[in-house]
CSV table of C-alpha atoms and ligand atoms in Angstrom, one decimal:
chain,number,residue,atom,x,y,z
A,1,UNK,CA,-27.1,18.0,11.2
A,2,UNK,CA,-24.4,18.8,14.3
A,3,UNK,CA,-22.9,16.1,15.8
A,4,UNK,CA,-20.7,15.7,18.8
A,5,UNK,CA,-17.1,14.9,17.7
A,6,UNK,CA,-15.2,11.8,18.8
A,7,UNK,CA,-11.4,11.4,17.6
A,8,UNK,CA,-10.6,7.5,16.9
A,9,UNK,CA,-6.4,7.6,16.5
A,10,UNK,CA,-5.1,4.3,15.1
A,11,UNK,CA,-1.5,3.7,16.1
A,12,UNK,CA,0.8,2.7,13.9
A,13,UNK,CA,4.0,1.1,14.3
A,14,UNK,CA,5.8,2.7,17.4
A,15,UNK,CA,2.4,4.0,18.8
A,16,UNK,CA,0.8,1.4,20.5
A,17,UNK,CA,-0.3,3.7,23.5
A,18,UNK,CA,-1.2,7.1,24.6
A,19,UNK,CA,-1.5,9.2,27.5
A,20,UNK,CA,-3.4,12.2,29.2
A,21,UNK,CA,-6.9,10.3,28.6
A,22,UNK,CA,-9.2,11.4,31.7
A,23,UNK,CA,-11.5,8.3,32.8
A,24,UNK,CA,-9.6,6.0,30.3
A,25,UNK,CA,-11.0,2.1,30.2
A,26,UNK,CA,-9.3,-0.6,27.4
A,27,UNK,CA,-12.5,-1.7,26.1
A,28,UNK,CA,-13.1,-5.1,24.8
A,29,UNK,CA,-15.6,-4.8,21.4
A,30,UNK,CA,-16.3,-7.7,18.7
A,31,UNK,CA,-17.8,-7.1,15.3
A,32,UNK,CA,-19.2,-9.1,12.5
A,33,UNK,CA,-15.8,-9.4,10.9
A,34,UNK,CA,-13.9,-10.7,14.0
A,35,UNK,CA,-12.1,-9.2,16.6
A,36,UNK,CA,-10.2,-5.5,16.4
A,37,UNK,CA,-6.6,-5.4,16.3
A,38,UNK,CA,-6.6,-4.9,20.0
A,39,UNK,CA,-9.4,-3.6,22.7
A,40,UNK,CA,-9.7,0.2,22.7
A,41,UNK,CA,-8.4,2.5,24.8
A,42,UNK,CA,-11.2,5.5,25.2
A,43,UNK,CA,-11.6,8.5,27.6
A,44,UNK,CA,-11.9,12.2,26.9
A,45,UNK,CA,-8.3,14.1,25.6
A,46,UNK,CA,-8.7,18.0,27.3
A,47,UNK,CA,-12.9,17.8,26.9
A,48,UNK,CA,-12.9,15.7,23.4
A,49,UNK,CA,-13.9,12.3,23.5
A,50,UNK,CA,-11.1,10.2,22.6
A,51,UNK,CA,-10.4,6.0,21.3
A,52,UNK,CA,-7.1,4.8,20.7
A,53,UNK,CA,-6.6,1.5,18.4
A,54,UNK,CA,-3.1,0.1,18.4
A,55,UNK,CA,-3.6,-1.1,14.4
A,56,UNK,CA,-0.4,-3.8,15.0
A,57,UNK,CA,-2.2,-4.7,18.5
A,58,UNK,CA,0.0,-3.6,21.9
A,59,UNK,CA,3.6,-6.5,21.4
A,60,UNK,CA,3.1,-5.8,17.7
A,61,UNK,CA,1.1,-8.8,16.9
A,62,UNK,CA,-0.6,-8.3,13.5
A,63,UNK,CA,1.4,-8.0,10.2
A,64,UNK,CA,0.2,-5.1,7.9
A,65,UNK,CA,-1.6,-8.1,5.4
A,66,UNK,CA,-3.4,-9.7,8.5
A,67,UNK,CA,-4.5,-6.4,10.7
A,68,UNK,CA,-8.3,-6.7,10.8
A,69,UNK,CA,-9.0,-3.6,8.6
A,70,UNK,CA,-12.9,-3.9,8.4
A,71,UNK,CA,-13.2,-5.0,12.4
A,72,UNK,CA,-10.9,-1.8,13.6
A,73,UNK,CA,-12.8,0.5,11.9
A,74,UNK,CA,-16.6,-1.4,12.5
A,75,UNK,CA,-15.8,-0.9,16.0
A,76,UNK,CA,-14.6,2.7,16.1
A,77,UNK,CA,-17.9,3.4,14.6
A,78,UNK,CA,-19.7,1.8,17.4
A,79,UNK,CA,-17.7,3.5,19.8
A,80,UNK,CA,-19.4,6.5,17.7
A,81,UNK,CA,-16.0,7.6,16.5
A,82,UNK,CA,-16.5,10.4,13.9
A,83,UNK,CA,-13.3,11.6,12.9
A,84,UNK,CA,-10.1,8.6,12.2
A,85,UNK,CA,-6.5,10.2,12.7
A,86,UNK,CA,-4.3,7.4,11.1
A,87,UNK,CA,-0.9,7.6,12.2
A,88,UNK,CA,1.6,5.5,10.3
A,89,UNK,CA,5.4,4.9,9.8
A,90,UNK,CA,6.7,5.6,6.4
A,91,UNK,CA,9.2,5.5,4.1
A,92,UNK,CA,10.5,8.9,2.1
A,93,UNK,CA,10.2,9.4,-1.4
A,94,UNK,CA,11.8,13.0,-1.4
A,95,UNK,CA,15.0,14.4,-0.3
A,96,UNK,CA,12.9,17.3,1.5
A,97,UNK,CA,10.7,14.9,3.3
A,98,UNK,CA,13.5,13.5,5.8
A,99,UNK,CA,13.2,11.1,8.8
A,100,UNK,CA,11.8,12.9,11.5
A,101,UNK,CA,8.9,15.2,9.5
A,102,UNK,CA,5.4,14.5,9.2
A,103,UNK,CA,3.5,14.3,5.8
A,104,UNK,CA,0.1,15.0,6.1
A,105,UNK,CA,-1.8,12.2,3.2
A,106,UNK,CA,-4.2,13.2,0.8
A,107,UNK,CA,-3.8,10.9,-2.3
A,108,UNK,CA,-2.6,7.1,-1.9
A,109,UNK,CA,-1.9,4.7,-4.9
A,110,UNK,CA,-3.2,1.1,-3.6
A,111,UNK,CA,-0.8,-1.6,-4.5
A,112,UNK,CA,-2.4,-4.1,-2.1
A,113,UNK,CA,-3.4,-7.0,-3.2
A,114,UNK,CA,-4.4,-9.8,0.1
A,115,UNK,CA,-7.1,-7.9,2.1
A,116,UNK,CA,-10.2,-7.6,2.1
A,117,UNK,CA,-11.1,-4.5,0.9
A,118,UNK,CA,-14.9,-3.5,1.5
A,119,UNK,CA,-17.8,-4.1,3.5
A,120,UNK,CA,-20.3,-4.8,0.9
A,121,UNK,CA,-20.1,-7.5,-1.6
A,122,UNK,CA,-22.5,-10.0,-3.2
A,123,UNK,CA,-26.0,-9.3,-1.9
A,124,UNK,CA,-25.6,-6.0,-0.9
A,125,UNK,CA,-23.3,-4.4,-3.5
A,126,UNK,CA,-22.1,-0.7,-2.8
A,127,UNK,CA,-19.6,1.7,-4.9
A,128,UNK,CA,-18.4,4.9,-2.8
A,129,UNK,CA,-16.4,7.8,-4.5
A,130,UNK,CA,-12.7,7.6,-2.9
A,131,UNK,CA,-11.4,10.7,-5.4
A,132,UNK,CA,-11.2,12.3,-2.6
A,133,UNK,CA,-9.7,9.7,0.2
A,134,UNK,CA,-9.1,11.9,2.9
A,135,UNK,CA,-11.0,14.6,4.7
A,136,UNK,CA,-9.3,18.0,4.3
A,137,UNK,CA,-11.2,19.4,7.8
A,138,UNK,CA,-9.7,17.3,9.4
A,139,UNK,CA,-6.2,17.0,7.6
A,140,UNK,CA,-5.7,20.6,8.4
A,141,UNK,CA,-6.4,19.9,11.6
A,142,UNK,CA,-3.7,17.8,12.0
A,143,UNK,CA,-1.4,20.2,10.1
A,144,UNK,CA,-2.1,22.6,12.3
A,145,UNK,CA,-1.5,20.8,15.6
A,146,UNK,CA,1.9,19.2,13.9
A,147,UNK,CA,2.9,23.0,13.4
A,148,UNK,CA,2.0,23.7,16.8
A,149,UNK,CA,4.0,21.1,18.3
A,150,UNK,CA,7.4,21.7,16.3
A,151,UNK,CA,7.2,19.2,14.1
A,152,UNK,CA,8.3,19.5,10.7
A,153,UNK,CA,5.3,19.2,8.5
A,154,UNK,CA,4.3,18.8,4.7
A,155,UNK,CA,0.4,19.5,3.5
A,156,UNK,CA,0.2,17.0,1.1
A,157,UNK,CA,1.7,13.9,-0.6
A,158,UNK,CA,1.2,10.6,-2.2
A,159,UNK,CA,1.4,7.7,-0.2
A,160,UNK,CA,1.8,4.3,-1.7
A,161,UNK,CA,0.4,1.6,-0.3
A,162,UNK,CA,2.5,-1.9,-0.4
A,163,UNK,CA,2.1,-5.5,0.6
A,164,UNK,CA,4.8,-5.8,2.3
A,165,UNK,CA,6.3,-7.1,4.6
A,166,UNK,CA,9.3,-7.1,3.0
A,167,UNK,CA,10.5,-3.5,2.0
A,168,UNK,CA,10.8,-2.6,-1.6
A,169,UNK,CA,13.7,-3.8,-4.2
A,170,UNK,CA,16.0,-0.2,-5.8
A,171,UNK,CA,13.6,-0.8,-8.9
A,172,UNK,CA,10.0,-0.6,-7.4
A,173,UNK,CA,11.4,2.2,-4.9
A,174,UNK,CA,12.8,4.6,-8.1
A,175,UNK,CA,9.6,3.4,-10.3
A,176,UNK,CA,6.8,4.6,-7.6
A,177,UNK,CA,9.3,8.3,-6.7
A,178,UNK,CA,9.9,8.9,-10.4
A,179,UNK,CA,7.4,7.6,-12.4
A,180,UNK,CA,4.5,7.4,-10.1
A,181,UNK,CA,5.1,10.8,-8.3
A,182,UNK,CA,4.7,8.8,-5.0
A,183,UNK,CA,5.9,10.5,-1.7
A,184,UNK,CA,5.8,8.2,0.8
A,185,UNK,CA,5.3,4.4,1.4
A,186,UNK,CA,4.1,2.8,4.3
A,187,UNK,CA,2.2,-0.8,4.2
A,188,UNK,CA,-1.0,-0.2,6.2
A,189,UNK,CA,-3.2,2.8,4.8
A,190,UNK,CA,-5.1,0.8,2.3
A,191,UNK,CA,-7.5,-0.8,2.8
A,192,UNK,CA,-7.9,1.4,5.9
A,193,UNK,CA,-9.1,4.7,4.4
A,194,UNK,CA,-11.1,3.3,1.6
A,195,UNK,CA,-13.2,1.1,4.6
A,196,UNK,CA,-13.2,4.8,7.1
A,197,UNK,CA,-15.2,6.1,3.8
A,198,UNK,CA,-17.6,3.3,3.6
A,199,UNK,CA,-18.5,3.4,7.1
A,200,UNK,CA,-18.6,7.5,6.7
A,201,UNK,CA,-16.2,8.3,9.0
A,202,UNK,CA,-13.6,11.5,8.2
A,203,UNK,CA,-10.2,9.8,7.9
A,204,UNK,CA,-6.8,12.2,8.9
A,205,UNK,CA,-3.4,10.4,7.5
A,206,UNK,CA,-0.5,11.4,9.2
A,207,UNK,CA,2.9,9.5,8.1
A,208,UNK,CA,5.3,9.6,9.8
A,209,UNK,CA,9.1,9.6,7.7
A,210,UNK,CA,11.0,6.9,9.6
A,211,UNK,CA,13.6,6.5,6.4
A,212,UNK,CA,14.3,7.4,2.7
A,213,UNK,CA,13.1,3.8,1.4
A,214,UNK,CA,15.9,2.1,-1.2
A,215,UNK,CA,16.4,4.6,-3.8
A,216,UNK,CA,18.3,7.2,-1.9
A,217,UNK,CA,22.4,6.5,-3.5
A,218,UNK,CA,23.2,8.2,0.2
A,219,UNK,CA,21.4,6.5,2.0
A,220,UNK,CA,21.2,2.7,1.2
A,221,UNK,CA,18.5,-0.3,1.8
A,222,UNK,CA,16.2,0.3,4.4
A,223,UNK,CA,17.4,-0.9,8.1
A,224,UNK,CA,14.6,-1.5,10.6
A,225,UNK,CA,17.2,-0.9,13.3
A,226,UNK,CA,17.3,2.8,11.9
A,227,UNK,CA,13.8,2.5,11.6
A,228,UNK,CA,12.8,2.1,14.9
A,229,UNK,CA,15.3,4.8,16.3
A,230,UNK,CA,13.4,7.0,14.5
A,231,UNK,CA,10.5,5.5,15.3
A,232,UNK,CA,10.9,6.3,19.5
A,233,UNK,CA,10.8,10.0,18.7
A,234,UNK,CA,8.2,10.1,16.4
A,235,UNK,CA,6.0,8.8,18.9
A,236,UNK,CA,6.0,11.0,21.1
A,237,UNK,CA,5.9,14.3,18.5
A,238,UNK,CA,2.6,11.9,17.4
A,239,UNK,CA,1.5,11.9,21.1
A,240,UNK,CA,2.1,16.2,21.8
A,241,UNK,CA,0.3,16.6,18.3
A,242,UNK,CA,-3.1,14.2,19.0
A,243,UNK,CA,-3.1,16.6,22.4
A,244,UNK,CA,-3.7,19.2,20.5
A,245,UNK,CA,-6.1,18.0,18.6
A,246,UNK,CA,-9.2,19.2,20.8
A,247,UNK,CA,-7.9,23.6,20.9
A,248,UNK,CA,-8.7,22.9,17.3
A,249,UNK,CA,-11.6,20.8,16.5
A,250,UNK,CA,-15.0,21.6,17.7
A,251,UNK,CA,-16.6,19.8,20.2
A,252,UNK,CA,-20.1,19.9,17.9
A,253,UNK,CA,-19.6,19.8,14.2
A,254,UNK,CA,-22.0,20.1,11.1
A,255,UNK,CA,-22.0,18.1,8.7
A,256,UNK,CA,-18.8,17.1,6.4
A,257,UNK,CA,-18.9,19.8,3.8
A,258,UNK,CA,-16.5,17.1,1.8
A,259,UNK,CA,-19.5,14.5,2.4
A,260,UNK,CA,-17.4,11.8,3.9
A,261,UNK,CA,-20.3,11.3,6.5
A,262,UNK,CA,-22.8,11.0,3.8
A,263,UNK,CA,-20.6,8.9,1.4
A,264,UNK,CA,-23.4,6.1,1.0
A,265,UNK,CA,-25.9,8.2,0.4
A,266,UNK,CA,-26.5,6.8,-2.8
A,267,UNK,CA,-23.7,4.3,-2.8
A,268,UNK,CA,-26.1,1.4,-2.5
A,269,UNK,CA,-27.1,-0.6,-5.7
A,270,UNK,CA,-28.4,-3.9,-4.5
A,271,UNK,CA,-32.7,-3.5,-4.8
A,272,UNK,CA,-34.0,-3.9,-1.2
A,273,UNK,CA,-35.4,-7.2,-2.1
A,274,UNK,CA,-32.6,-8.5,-3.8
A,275,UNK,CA,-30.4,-7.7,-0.3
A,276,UNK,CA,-28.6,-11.0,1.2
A,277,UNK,CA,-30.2,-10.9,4.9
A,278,UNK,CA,-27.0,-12.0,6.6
A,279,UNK,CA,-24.8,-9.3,5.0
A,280,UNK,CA,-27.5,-6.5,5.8
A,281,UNK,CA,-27.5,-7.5,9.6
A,282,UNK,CA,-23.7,-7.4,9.6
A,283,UNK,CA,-23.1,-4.0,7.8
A,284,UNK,CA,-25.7,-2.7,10.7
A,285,UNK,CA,-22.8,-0.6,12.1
A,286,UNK,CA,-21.6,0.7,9.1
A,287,UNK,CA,-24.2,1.2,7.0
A,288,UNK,CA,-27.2,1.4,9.6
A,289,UNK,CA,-28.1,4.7,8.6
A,290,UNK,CA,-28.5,4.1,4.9
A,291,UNK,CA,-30.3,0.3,4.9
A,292,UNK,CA,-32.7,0.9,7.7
A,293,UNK,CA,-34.7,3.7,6.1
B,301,LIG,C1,8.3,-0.6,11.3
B,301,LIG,S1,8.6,-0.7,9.6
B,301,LIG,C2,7.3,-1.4,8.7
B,301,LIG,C3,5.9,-1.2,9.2
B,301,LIG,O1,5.7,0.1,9.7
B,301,LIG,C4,4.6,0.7,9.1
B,301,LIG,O2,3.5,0.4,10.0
B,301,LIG,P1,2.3,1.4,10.3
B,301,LIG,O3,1.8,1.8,8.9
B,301,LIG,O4,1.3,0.6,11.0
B,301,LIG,O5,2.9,2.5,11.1
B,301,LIG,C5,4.5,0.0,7.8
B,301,LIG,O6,3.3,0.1,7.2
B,301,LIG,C6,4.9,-1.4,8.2
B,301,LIG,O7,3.8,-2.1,8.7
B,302,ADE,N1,10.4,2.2,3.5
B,302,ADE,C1,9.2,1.7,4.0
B,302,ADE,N2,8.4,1.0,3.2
B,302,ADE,C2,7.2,0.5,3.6
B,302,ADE,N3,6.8,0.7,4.9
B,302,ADE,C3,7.5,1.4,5.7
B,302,ADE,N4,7.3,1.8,7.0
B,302,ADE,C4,8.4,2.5,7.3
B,302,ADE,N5,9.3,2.7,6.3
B,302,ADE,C5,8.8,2.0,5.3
C-alpha cells in the first residue's frame, strides 16, 4: 500500500514555532479527548506536507503531566499525519552526550505515572507491541538530516521518561545513568510514543541535550536558566534539520516495513458485540481502519 507522506513535528520546549511553511494556516481541530495542546500550524516544507504542534502550546501553557497526549496525536492523525518527529529538551546521562548534541531515541523507560496512557480501555480493550517504540525509517531520517545540518548527533539512546516537573534528586539521576543504563531524560515522551503507535503513526524522537541532569560532580543541579540558553540554539539546529527532512523522505511511501502503520492489526481483543458504542465512535480516528471492517 503507498501512501503520500505527511511530517507531524511536535515542538518541544523552546520550539513553539517554525518557518519556511508555503500556504501555512494555524488550524483550529477538536477531538473526542478535548482540545490539542494548541491549533496546528500546517503547510507544505520544500514539496512535503507539513503540521507543526507546539506540545507545551505557543506561551508555554501546558505542564508535561497536563499536555493533552491522546488529543495532539488524534488530531495529527486527522490532519492525515503519517510520520511524528518528536522534538524534546533533555537532560544528559553521558559525559559524550553534552548540551548542544542531538540523541536520536530508540528505547524509553516510562516512569510516568498521571496520564492517561491509551486510547482503548473498558469496552474496547487493545494491547499493541511497543518493543520496538520508535520507527527506525524514520529515525534515520532524522539522523541523517541532523548530520547534514552540523549538529552533533548520537544514533541511539535510552530516554527516561519522568513526572516531573521538578527535576530529579543526585540519587534518582545516578540510579537511572548507572543502574538503568538510561541516556537521557526529558518529561514528555511517554505517553506520547506509546499513543503515536496506537493510532499507527511512525514516531521519530529527537532529544535535544539542554544539560547533564544532577549527577554530573562538574556540573551541579540542573539550572533552567542554563537550560533555556541552550535551549535558544537548539531551536533553531531543530528548525535547519526539520528543513531537511523532505531531500530525504519520499513523498509516496510503502508500507512501514517495522509495521508501526499496521500496529492494530490484531491488537484488538474486545468481541465486536461486546464493544462499548461510545468508545468505538471516539477511537474513529485512531483506530477507524481496524473497527470499521
Ligand atoms: C525546559 S526544562 C523541562 C521541560 O523541558 C522538556 O520539555 P519537552 O520534552 O516538551 O521539550 C521536559 O520534558 C520538560 O517538560
Ligand atoms: N534534566 C532534565 N530532566 C528532565 N527533563 C528535562 N528537560 C531538559 N532537561 C531535563
Amino acid at each position: 500500500m503507498t501512501r503520500e507522506t505527511m511530517i507531524g513535528v511536535i515542538g518541544g520546549s523552546g520550539l513553539y514555532e517554525i518557518d519556511g511553511l508555503q500556504d501555512a494556516k494555524w488550524v483550529e481541530l477538536s477531538t473526542p479527548w478535548g482540545a490539542p495542546s494548541d491549533a496546528i500550524f500546517t503547510g507544505t516544507l520544500n514539496g512535503l506536507p507539513m503540521a507543526f504542534l507546539p506540545r507545551h502550546g505557543r506561551g508555554h501553557v501546558h505542564s508535561p503531566s497536563s499536555v493533552p497526549y491522546r488529543a495532539n496525536i488524534d488530531a495529527l492523525k486527522q490532519l492525515g499525519v503519517t510520520d511524528i518527529i518528536s522534538v524534546s529538551a533533555c537532560g544528559s546521562f553521558r559525559e559524550e552526550m553534552a548540551p548542544g548534541d542531538f540523541v536520536v531515541v530508540d528505547q524509553f523507560i516510562d516512569r510516568t505515572f498521571a496520564r492517561e496512557k491509551s486510547f482503548f480501555g473498558e469496552g474496547c480493550v487493545a494491547h499493541v507491541s511497543v518493543a520496538h517504540p520508535t520507527c527506525s525509517r524514520l529515525s534515520e531520517a532524522c539522523f541523517e538530516a541532523g548530520k547534514a545540518q552540523g549538529v552533533k548527533m548520537h544514533n541511539g539512546g535510552t530516554y527516561l521518561a519522568m513526572e516531573g516537573p521538578q527535576f530529579s534528586t543526585i540519587a534518582e539521576s545516578k540510579m537511572y545513568r548507572e543502574s538503568w543504563g538510561c541516556d537521557v531524560i526529558g518529561m514528555t515522551n511517554m505517553p506520547e510514543a506509546k499513543l503515536a503507535r496506537e493510532a499507527e503513526i511512525c514516531y521519530a524522537s529527537l532529544a535535544m541535550i539542554t544539560d547533564y541532569d544532577s549527577w554530573h560532580p562538574d556540573h551541579g543541579e540542573v539550572d533552567i536558566t542554563d537550560i533555556i540558553k541552550t535551549l535558544m540554539g537548539n531551536a533553531d539546529n531543530a528548525r535547519g534539520l526539520v528543513a531537511r527532512l523532505p531531500e530525504i523522505l519520499d513523498a509516496k511511501r510503502n508500507a512501514c516495513e517495522q509495521g508501526c502503520d499496521s500496529a492494530l492489526e490484531h491488537a484488538i481483543l474486545t468481541a465486536p458485540e461486546k464493544r462499548d458504542a461510545e468508545l468505538v465512535a471516539n477511537l474513529n480516528t485512531v483506530a477507524g481502519r481496524v473497527l470499521n471492517r
